Tab-separated table of C-alpha atoms and ligand atoms in Angstrom:
chain	number	residue	atom	x	y	z
A	18	MET	CA	96.402	-42.912	-25.498
A	19	LYS	CA	96.902	-45.019	-22.545
A	20	PHE	CA	94.043	-44.925	-19.861
A	21	PHE	CA	94.925	-45.091	-16.361
A	22	ILE	CA	92.388	-44.936	-13.531
A	23	ASP	CA	93.185	-42.404	-10.695
A	24	THR	CA	91.993	-44.306	-7.634
A	25	ALA	CA	92.812	-46.481	-4.728
A	26	ASN	CA	89.025	-48.095	-4.992
A	27	LEU	CA	89.105	-51.921	-6.001
A	28	ALA	CA	85.895	-51.780	-7.154
A	29	GLU	CA	86.166	-48.831	-9.347
A	30	ILE	CA	89.486	-50.451	-10.739
A	31	LYS	CA	87.743	-53.624	-11.386
A	32	GLU	CA	84.800	-51.896	-13.209
A	33	ALA	CA	87.469	-50.108	-15.557
A	34	GLN	CA	89.335	-53.140	-16.189
A	35	ASP	CA	86.185	-55.183	-17.188
A	36	LEU	CA	85.443	-52.393	-19.591
A	37	GLY	CA	88.379	-53.725	-21.426
A	38	VAL	CA	89.826	-50.417	-22.009
A	39	LEU	CA	92.164	-49.863	-19.090
A	40	ASP	CA	95.894	-49.744	-19.545
A	41	GLY	CA	97.049	-49.082	-15.795
A	42	VAL	CA	96.247	-47.379	-12.153
A	43	THR	CA	97.902	-44.414	-10.610
A	44	THR	CA	97.321	-43.573	-6.681
A	45	ASN	CA	98.849	-40.927	-4.289
A	46	PRO	CA	98.666	-40.820	-0.525
A	47	SER	CA	95.622	-39.034	-0.326
A	48	LEU	CA	93.786	-41.389	-2.657
A	49	MET	CA	94.915	-44.535	-0.138
A	50	ALA	CA	93.730	-42.450	2.722
A	51	LYS	CA	90.166	-41.883	1.065
A	52	GLU	CA	89.700	-45.642	1.108
A	53	GLY	CA	90.994	-45.726	4.643
A	54	ILE	CA	94.179	-47.981	3.732
A	55	THR	CA	96.596	-46.894	6.741
A	56	GLY	CA	99.883	-48.428	7.922
A	57	ALA	CA	102.984	-49.702	5.860
A	58	GLU	CA	101.772	-53.482	5.795
A	59	ASN	CA	98.166	-52.706	4.704
A	60	ILE	CA	99.331	-50.130	2.111
A	61	LEU	CA	101.773	-52.640	0.638
A	62	ASN	CA	98.997	-55.382	0.636
A	63	HIS	CA	96.428	-53.023	-1.128
A	64	TYR	CA	99.166	-52.460	-3.707
A	65	LYS	CA	99.210	-56.297	-4.354
A	66	ALA	CA	95.785	-56.404	-4.651
A	67	ILE	CA	95.366	-53.912	-7.473
A	68	CYS	CA	98.289	-55.602	-9.393
A	69	GLU	CA	96.190	-58.703	-9.357
A	70	LEU	CA	93.476	-56.590	-10.734
A	71	VAL	CA	94.882	-55.290	-13.329
A	72	THR	CA	97.543	-56.277	-16.278
A	73	GLY	CA	99.020	-52.515	-16.552
A	74	ASP	CA	101.322	-50.402	-14.651
A	75	VAL	CA	100.614	-49.462	-10.925
A	76	SER	CA	101.904	-46.143	-9.788
A	77	ALA	CA	102.832	-46.443	-5.877
A	78	GLU	CA	103.976	-43.197	-4.588
A	79	VAL	CA	106.727	-42.860	-1.863
A	80	ILE	CA	105.903	-40.979	1.566
A	81	ALA	CA	109.779	-40.360	2.369
A	82	THR	CA	111.038	-36.756	1.066
A	83	ASP	CA	114.948	-37.608	1.093
A	84	PHE	CA	116.791	-39.291	-1.378
A	85	GLU	CA	117.917	-42.354	0.978
A	86	GLY	CA	114.380	-42.727	2.234
A	87	MET	CA	112.784	-42.847	-1.176
A	88	VAL	CA	115.606	-45.299	-2.527
A	89	LYS	CA	114.628	-47.725	0.500
A	90	GLU	CA	110.832	-47.390	0.235
A	91	GLY	CA	110.929	-47.524	-3.486
A	92	GLU	CA	112.831	-50.583	-3.796
A	93	ALA	CA	110.248	-52.135	-1.303
A	94	LEU	CA	107.525	-51.308	-3.436
A	95	ALA	CA	109.161	-52.303	-6.753
A	96	ALA	CA	109.803	-55.650	-5.112
A	97	LEU	CA	105.995	-56.215	-4.856
A	98	ASN	CA	105.501	-56.857	-8.529
A	99	PRO	CA	106.870	-55.968	-11.726
A	100	GLN	CA	103.784	-53.727	-12.500
A	101	ILE	CA	104.737	-51.278	-9.858
A	102	VAL	CA	106.000	-47.827	-11.001
A	103	VAL	CA	107.677	-45.666	-8.177
A	104	LYS	CA	105.833	-42.474	-7.740
A	105	ILE	CA	108.309	-39.681	-6.835
A	106	PRO	CA	107.743	-35.904	-6.264
A	107	MET	CA	109.238	-33.486	-8.333
A	108	THR	CA	111.852	-32.071	-5.773
A	109	LYS	CA	115.805	-32.374	-5.845
A	110	ASP	CA	115.863	-35.430	-3.890
A	111	GLY	CA	113.214	-36.880	-5.989
A	112	VAL	CA	115.071	-36.302	-9.353
A	113	LYS	CA	118.104	-37.907	-7.563
A	114	ALA	CA	116.003	-40.952	-6.952
A	115	CYS	CA	114.511	-40.868	-10.373
A	116	LYS	CA	118.032	-41.028	-11.696
A	117	TYR	CA	118.693	-43.916	-9.406
A	118	PHE	CA	115.872	-45.863	-10.262
A	119	SER	CA	116.078	-45.374	-13.899
A	120	GLU	CA	119.877	-46.860	-13.866
A	121	LYS	CA	118.220	-50.072	-12.148
A	122	GLY	CA	115.780	-50.187	-14.673
A	123	ILE	CA	113.103	-49.868	-11.991
A	124	LYS	CA	109.898	-47.647	-13.697
A	125	THR	CA	109.122	-44.191	-12.388
A	126	ASN	CA	106.479	-41.601	-12.313
A	127	VAL	CA	107.750	-38.321	-11.520
A	128	THR	CA	104.518	-36.445	-9.854
A	129	LEU	CA	103.310	-32.880	-9.010
A	130	VAL	CA	104.837	-31.427	-12.073
A	131	PHE	CA	103.489	-27.941	-12.872
A	132	SER	CA	106.062	-26.631	-15.365
A	133	VAL	CA	107.792	-27.319	-18.518
A	134	GLY	CA	111.178	-26.926	-16.537
A	135	GLN	CA	110.387	-29.657	-13.909
A	136	ALA	CA	109.022	-31.812	-16.936
A	137	LEU	CA	112.386	-31.377	-18.729
A	138	LEU	CA	114.237	-32.314	-15.488
A	139	ALA	CA	112.246	-35.320	-14.969
A	140	ALA	CA	112.902	-36.614	-18.465
A	141	LYS	CA	116.794	-36.065	-18.217
A	142	ALA	CA	116.870	-37.895	-14.960
A	143	GLY	CA	115.015	-41.100	-17.134
A	144	ALA	CA	111.722	-40.822	-15.673
A	145	THR	CA	109.471	-43.295	-17.341
A	146	TYR	CA	106.419	-40.997	-16.915
A	147	VAL	CA	106.143	-37.571	-15.876
A	148	SER	CA	102.732	-36.433	-14.439
A	149	PRO	CA	101.874	-32.746	-15.312
A	150	PHE	CA	98.640	-31.852	-13.067
A	151	ILE	CA	96.127	-30.188	-15.474
A	152	GLY	CA	93.350	-30.229	-13.146
A	153	ARG	CA	95.005	-28.371	-10.421
A	154	LEU	CA	96.392	-26.017	-12.820
A	155	ASP	CA	92.867	-25.061	-14.079
A	156	ASP	CA	91.812	-24.742	-10.179
A	157	ILE	CA	94.200	-21.421	-10.463
A	158	SER	CA	92.902	-20.206	-13.439
A	159	THR	CA	95.847	-21.177	-15.223
A	160	ASP	CA	95.682	-23.567	-18.581
A	161	GLY	CA	96.740	-27.075	-17.664
A	162	LEU	CA	96.050	-28.366	-21.242
A	163	ASN	CA	98.790	-25.809	-22.333
A	164	LEU	CA	101.325	-27.287	-20.361
A	165	ILE	CA	100.627	-30.674	-21.760
A	166	GLU	CA	101.323	-28.897	-25.170
A	167	GLU	CA	104.456	-27.444	-24.124
A	168	ILE	CA	105.895	-30.691	-22.534
A	169	ARG	CA	104.884	-32.343	-25.706
A	170	LEU	CA	106.870	-30.255	-28.097
A	171	VAL	CA	109.897	-29.994	-25.705
A	172	TYR	CA	110.094	-33.969	-25.487
A	173	ASP	CA	109.665	-34.276	-29.267
A	174	ASN	CA	112.239	-31.756	-29.960
A	175	TYR	CA	114.578	-34.155	-28.399
A	176	LEU	CA	113.144	-37.551	-28.814
A	177	PHE	CA	112.692	-37.925	-24.962
A	178	GLU	CA	111.169	-41.490	-24.067
A	179	THR	CA	109.467	-40.245	-20.865
A	180	GLN	CA	105.783	-40.650	-21.393
A	181	ILE	CA	103.582	-37.640	-20.874
A	182	LEU	CA	101.014	-38.921	-18.109
A	183	ALA	CA	98.322	-36.286	-18.057
A	184	ALA	CA	97.193	-36.389	-14.216
A	185	SER	CA	94.544	-34.434	-12.365
A	186	VAL	CA	92.243	-35.250	-15.074
A	187	ARG	CA	88.476	-34.211	-13.944
A	188	ASN	CA	86.195	-34.674	-16.738
A	189	THR	CA	85.635	-36.249	-20.322
A	190	MET	CA	86.716	-33.031	-22.108
A	191	HIS	CA	90.086	-33.293	-20.362
A	192	ILE	CA	90.408	-36.653	-21.838
A	193	VAL	CA	89.494	-35.665	-25.543
A	194	ASN	CA	91.751	-32.475	-25.335
A	195	CYS	CA	94.619	-34.411	-23.945
A	196	ALA	CA	94.073	-37.030	-26.912
A	197	LYS	CA	94.297	-34.232	-29.427
A	198	ILE	CA	97.339	-32.562	-28.099
A	199	GLY	CA	99.257	-35.995	-27.933
A	200	ALA	CA	99.453	-37.071	-24.275
A	201	ASP	CA	100.722	-40.601	-23.996
A	202	VAL	CA	98.881	-41.460	-21.190
A	203	MET	CA	96.008	-39.969	-18.853
A	204	THR	CA	94.791	-40.612	-15.341
A	205	GLY	CA	91.440	-39.641	-14.025
A	206	PRO	CA	88.331	-41.046	-12.227
A	207	LEU	CA	86.209	-43.719	-13.628
A	208	SER	CA	83.537	-41.135	-14.324
A	209	SER	CA	85.650	-39.469	-16.664
A	210	MET	CA	86.119	-42.563	-18.783
A	211	LEU	CA	82.384	-43.397	-18.571
A	212	GLY	CA	81.665	-39.812	-19.611
A	213	LEU	CA	83.221	-40.857	-23.017
A	214	LEU	CA	80.177	-43.169	-23.672
A	215	LYS	CA	77.187	-40.416	-23.468
A	216	HIS	CA	75.687	-38.893	-26.304
A	217	PRO	CA	72.194	-37.915	-26.440
A	218	LEU	CA	71.707	-38.970	-30.259
A	219	THR	CA	73.192	-42.216	-29.330
A	220	ASP	CA	70.571	-42.780	-26.717
A	221	SER	CA	67.598	-41.450	-28.591
A	222	GLY	CA	68.651	-43.499	-31.649
A	223	LEU	CA	68.979	-46.970	-29.684
A	224	ALA	CA	65.430	-46.022	-28.239
A	225	GLN	CA	64.158	-45.646	-31.866
A	226	PHE	CA	65.741	-48.955	-33.049
A	227	LEU	CA	64.295	-50.816	-30.227
A	228	ALA	CA	60.981	-49.325	-30.672
A	229	ASP	CA	60.785	-50.153	-34.262
A	230	TYR	CA	62.185	-53.968	-33.665
A	231	ALA	CA	59.167	-54.114	-31.064
A	232	LYS	CA	56.620	-52.848	-33.334
A	233	GLY	CA	57.847	-55.307	-36.202
A	234	ASN	CA	58.224	-58.269	-33.708
A	235	GLN	CA	54.711	-58.191	-31.901
B	9	G3P	O1	97.061	-38.563	-8.734
B	9	G3P	C1	97.377	-37.315	-9.076
B	9	G3P	C2	96.640	-36.407	-9.700
B	9	G3P	O2	95.837	-37.139	-10.600
B	9	G3P	C3	95.711	-35.928	-8.646
B	9	G3P	O3	94.251	-35.204	-8.930
B	9	G3P	O4	92.076	-34.380	-8.807
B	9	G3P	O5	93.421	-34.574	-7.036
B	9	G3P	O6	93.751	-32.966	-8.437
B	9	G3P	P1	93.332	-34.240	-8.355
């Protein structure tokens, strides 16, 4: 399973990249705003800076909601760097734009997906990635992981190549469960990845090893 980090924070992206397990980055307008990145030029420059930090795919979301606007904005984003994946909302115009970009060989990530039907449409439109939001489904007392399972079944039935990018991952167990179910990619905060490191027996075992070494080497 690929690990993407879901942030626009350059320090966190660098920390994840330095760990050696990062496969890409996803952003969205809320994450850009959180970092104080505003204005078209600053936003484009920030995407360029992210691409310089990592080697994998970098999802950059369009703001336009109409087909023509998405195409114009998406083409400008894709021209920044071959790593850029144009992130498009799951709307009627978004599906049309996804098909357009897919035919042009531009990578896409269809976002804000909350049902199997939406994921099926995205795959038929040739999406590179589809982003079901598992945490936000959990927030409304729905089983987000179940959606990943159902999309996996449908995609496998028809050998769709669209990669299931489990988004809105909030914690370490989301990552582990996505891996069990067969999500192709997960995107989450740095804390969710670092959480995978933790086990109390690792900590106590290491403390014991170091204490025994110290006793024998006084
Ligand atoms: O980037 C899309 C998604 O991962 C957002 O996550 O935590 O805001 O629901 P969250």
